[in-house]
PDB file of C-alpha atoms and ligand atoms in Angstrom:
ATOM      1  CA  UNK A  10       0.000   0.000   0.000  1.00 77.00           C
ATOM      2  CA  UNK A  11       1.705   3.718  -0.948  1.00 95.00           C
ATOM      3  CA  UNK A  12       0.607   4.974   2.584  1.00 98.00           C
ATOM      4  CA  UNK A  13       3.672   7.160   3.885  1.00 98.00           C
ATOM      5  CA  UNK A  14       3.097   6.281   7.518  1.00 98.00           C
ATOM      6  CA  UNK A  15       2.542   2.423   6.784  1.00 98.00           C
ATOM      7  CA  UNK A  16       6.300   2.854   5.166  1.00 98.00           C
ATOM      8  CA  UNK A  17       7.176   4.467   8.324  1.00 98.00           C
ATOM      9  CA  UNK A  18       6.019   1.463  10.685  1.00 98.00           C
ATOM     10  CA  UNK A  19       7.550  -1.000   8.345  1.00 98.00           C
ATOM     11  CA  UNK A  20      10.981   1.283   7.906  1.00 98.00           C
ATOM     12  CA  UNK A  21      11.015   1.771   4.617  1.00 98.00           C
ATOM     13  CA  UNK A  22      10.912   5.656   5.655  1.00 98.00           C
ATOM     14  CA  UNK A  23      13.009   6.688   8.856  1.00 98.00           C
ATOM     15  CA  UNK A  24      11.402   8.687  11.131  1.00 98.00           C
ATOM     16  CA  UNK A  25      12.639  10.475  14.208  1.00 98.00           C
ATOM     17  CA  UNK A  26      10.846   7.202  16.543  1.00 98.00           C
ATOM     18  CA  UNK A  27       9.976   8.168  20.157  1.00 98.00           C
ATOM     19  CA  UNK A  28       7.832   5.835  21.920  1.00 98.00           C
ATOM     20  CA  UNK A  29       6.431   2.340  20.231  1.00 98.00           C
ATOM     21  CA  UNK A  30       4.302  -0.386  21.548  1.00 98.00           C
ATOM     22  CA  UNK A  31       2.750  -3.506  19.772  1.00 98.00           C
ATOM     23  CA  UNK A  32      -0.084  -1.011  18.067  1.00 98.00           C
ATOM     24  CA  UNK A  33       1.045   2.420  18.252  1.00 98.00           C
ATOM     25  CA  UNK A  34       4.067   4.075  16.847  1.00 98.00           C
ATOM     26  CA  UNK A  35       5.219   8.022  17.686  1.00 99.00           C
ATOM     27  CA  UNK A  36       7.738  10.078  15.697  1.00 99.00           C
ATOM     28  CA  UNK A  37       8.497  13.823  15.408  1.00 99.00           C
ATOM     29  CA  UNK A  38       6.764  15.990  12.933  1.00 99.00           C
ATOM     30  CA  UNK A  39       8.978  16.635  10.401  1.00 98.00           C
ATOM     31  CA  UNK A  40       7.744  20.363  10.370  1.00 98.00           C
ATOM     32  CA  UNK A  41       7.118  20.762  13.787  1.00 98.00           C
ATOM     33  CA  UNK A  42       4.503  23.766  14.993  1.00 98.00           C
ATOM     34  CA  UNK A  43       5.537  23.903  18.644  1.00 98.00           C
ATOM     35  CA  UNK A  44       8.427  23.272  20.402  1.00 98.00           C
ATOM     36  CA  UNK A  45       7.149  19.369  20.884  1.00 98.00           C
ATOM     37  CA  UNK A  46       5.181  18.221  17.699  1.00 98.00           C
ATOM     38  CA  UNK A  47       4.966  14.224  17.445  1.00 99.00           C
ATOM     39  CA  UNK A  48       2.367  12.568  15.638  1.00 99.00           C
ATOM     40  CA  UNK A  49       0.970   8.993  17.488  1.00 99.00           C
ATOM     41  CA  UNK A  50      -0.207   6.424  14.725  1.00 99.00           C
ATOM     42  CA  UNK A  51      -2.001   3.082  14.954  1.00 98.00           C
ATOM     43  CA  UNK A  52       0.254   0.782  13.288  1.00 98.00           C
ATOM     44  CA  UNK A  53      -2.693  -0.500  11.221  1.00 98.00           C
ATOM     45  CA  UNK A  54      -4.068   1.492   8.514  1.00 98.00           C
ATOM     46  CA  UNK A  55      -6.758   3.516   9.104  1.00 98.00           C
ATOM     47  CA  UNK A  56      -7.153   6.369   6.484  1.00 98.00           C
ATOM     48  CA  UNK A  57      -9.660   8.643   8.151  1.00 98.00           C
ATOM     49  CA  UNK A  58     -11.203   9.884  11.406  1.00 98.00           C
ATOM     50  CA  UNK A  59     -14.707   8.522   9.091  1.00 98.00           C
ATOM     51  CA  UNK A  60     -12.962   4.933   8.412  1.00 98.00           C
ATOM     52  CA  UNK A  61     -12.705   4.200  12.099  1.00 98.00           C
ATOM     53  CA  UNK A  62     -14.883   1.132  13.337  1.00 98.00           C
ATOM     54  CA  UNK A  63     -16.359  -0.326  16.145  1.00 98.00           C
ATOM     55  CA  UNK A  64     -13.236  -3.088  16.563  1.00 98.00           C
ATOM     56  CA  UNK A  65     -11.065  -0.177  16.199  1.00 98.00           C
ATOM     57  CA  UNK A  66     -12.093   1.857  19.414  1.00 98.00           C
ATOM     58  CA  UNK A  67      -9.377   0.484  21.873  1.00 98.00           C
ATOM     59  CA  UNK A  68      -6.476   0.939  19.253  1.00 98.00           C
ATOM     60  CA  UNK A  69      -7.641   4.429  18.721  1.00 98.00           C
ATOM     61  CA  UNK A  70      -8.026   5.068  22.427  1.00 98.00           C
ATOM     62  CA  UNK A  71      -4.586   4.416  22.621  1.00 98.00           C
ATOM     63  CA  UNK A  72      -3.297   7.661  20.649  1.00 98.00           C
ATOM     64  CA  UNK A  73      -4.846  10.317  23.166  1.00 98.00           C
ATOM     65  CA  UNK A  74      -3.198   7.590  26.288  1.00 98.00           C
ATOM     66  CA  UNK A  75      -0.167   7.532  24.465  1.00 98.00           C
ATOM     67  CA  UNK A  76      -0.554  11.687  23.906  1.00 98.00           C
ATOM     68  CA  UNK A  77      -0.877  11.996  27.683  1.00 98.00           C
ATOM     69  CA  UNK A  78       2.022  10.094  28.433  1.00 98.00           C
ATOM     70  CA  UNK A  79       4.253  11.637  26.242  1.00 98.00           C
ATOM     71  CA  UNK A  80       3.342  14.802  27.406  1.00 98.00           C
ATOM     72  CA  UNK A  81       3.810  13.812  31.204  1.00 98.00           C
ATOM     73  CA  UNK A  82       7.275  12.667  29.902  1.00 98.00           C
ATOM     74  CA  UNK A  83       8.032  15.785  28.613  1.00 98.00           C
ATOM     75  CA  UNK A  84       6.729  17.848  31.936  1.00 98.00           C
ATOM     76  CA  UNK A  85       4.154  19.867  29.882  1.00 98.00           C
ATOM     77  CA  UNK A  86       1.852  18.091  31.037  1.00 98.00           C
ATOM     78  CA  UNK A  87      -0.031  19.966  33.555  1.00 98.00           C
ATOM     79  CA  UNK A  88       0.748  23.682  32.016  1.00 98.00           C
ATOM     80  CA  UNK A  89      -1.481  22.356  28.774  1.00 98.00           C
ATOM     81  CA  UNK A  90      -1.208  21.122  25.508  1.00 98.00           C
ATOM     82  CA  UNK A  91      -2.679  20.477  22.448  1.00 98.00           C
ATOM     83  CA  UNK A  92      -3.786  17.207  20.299  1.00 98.00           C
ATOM     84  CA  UNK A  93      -5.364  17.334  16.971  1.00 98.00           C
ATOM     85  CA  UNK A  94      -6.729  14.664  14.314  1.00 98.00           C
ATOM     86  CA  UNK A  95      -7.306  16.745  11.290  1.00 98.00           C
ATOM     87  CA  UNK A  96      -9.930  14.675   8.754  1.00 98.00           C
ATOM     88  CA  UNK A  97     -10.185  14.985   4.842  1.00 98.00           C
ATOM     89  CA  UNK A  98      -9.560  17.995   2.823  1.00 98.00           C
ATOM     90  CA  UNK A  99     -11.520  20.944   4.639  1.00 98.00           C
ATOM     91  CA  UNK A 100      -9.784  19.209   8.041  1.00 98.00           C
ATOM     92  CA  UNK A 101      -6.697  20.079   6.527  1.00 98.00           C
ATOM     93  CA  UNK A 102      -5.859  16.516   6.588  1.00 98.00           C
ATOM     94  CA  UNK A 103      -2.324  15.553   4.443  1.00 98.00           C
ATOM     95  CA  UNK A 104      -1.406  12.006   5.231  1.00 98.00           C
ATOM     96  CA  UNK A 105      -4.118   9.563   4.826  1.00 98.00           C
ATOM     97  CA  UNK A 106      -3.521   7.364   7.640  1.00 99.00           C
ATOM     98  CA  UNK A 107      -5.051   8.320  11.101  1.00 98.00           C
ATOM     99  CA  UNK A 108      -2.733  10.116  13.567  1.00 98.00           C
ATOM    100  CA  UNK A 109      -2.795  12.597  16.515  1.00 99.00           C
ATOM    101  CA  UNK A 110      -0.844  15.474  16.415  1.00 98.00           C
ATOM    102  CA  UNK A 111       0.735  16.083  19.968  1.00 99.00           C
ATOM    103  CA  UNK A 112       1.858  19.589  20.408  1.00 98.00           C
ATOM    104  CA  UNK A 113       3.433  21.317  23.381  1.00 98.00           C
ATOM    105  CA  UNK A 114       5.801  23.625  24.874  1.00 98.00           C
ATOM    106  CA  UNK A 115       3.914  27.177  23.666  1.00 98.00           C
ATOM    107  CA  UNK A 116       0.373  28.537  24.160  1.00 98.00           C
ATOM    108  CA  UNK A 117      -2.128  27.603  21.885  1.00 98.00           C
ATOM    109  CA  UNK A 118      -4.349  30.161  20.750  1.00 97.00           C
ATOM    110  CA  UNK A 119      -8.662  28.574  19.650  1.00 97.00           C
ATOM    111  CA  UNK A 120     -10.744  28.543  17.969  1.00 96.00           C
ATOM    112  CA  UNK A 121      -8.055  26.849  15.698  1.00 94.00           C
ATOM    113  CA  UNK A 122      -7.271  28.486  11.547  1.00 88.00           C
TER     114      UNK A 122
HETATM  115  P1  5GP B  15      -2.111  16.281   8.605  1.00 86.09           P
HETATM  116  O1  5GP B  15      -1.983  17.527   7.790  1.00 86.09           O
HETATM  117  O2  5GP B  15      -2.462  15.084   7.736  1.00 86.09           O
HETATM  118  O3  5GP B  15      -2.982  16.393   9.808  1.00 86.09           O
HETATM  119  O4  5GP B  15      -0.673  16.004   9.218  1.00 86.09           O
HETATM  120  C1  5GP B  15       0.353  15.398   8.513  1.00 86.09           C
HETATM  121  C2  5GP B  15       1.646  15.733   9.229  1.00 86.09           C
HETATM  122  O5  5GP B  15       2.654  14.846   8.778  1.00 86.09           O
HETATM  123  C3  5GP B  15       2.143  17.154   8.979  1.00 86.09           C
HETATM  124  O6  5GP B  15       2.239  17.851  10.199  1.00 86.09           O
HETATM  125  C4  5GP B  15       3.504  16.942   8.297  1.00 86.09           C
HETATM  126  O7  5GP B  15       4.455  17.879   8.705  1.00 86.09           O
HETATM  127  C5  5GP B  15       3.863  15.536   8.718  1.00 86.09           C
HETATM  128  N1  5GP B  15       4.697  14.825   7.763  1.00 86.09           N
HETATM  129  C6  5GP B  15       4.497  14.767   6.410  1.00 86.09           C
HETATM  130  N2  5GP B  15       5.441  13.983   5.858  1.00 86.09           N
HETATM  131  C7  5GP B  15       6.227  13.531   6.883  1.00 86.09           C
HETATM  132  C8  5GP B  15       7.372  12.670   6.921  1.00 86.09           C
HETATM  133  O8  5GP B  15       7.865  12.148   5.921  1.00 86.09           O
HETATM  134  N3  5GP B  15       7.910  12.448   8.156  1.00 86.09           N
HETATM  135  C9  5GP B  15       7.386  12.985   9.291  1.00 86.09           C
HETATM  136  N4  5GP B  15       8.008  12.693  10.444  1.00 86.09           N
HETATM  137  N5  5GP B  15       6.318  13.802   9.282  1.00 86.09           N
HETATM  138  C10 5GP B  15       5.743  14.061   8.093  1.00 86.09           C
HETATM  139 ZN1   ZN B  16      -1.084   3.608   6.305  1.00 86.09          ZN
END
């Protein structure tokens, strides 16, 4: 499948890796918004917030755990942060493959552009 975040799991890509588990991978944005910018993935495909299904609801409760622990990790944790799935074109969503942005380290103005 030409999915640039499936080639990323499988490492045909390399990515900037910072936490993995048996179903979730994390890696740094590669044009990162905030002074932490990762972006938590299922390792399964999933193209889109709408493509999500009822067996998929404990892998995709993972990405806001994972979020959380990250930022506790990173000690941003109780200041504030923010996560973001962006979905289809007017969602200003790029990669079609599910993921949560995790940003943190600056103040985040809403509603969002
Ligand atoms: P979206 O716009 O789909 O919500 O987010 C896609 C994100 O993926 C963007 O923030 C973009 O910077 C990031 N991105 C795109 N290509 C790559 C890549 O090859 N490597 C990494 N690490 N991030 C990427
Ligand atoms: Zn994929």
């Amino acid at each position: 499948m030409d999915c640039l975040f499936c080639k990323i799991v499988n490492r045909d890509v390399p990515a900037d890796i910072v936490y993995e588990d048996e179903h979730v991978l994390a890696f740094n944005d590669i044009n990162p918004q905030a002074p932490t910018h990762i972006l938590i993935i299922p390792k399964s495909h999933i193209a889109t917030l709408n493509d999500i299904e009822e067996r998929d609801l404990a892998l995709v409760g993972r990405l806001p755990y994972v979020a959380a622990r990250l930022a506790e990790e990173r000690g941003f944790a109780e200041e504030g942060y923010r996560v973001v799935m962006n979905c289809n074109d007017q969602g200003g969503q790029t990669v079609y493959h599910i993921h949560m942005h995790l940003m943190g380290g600056r103040r985040f103005t809403w509603p969002a552009g």
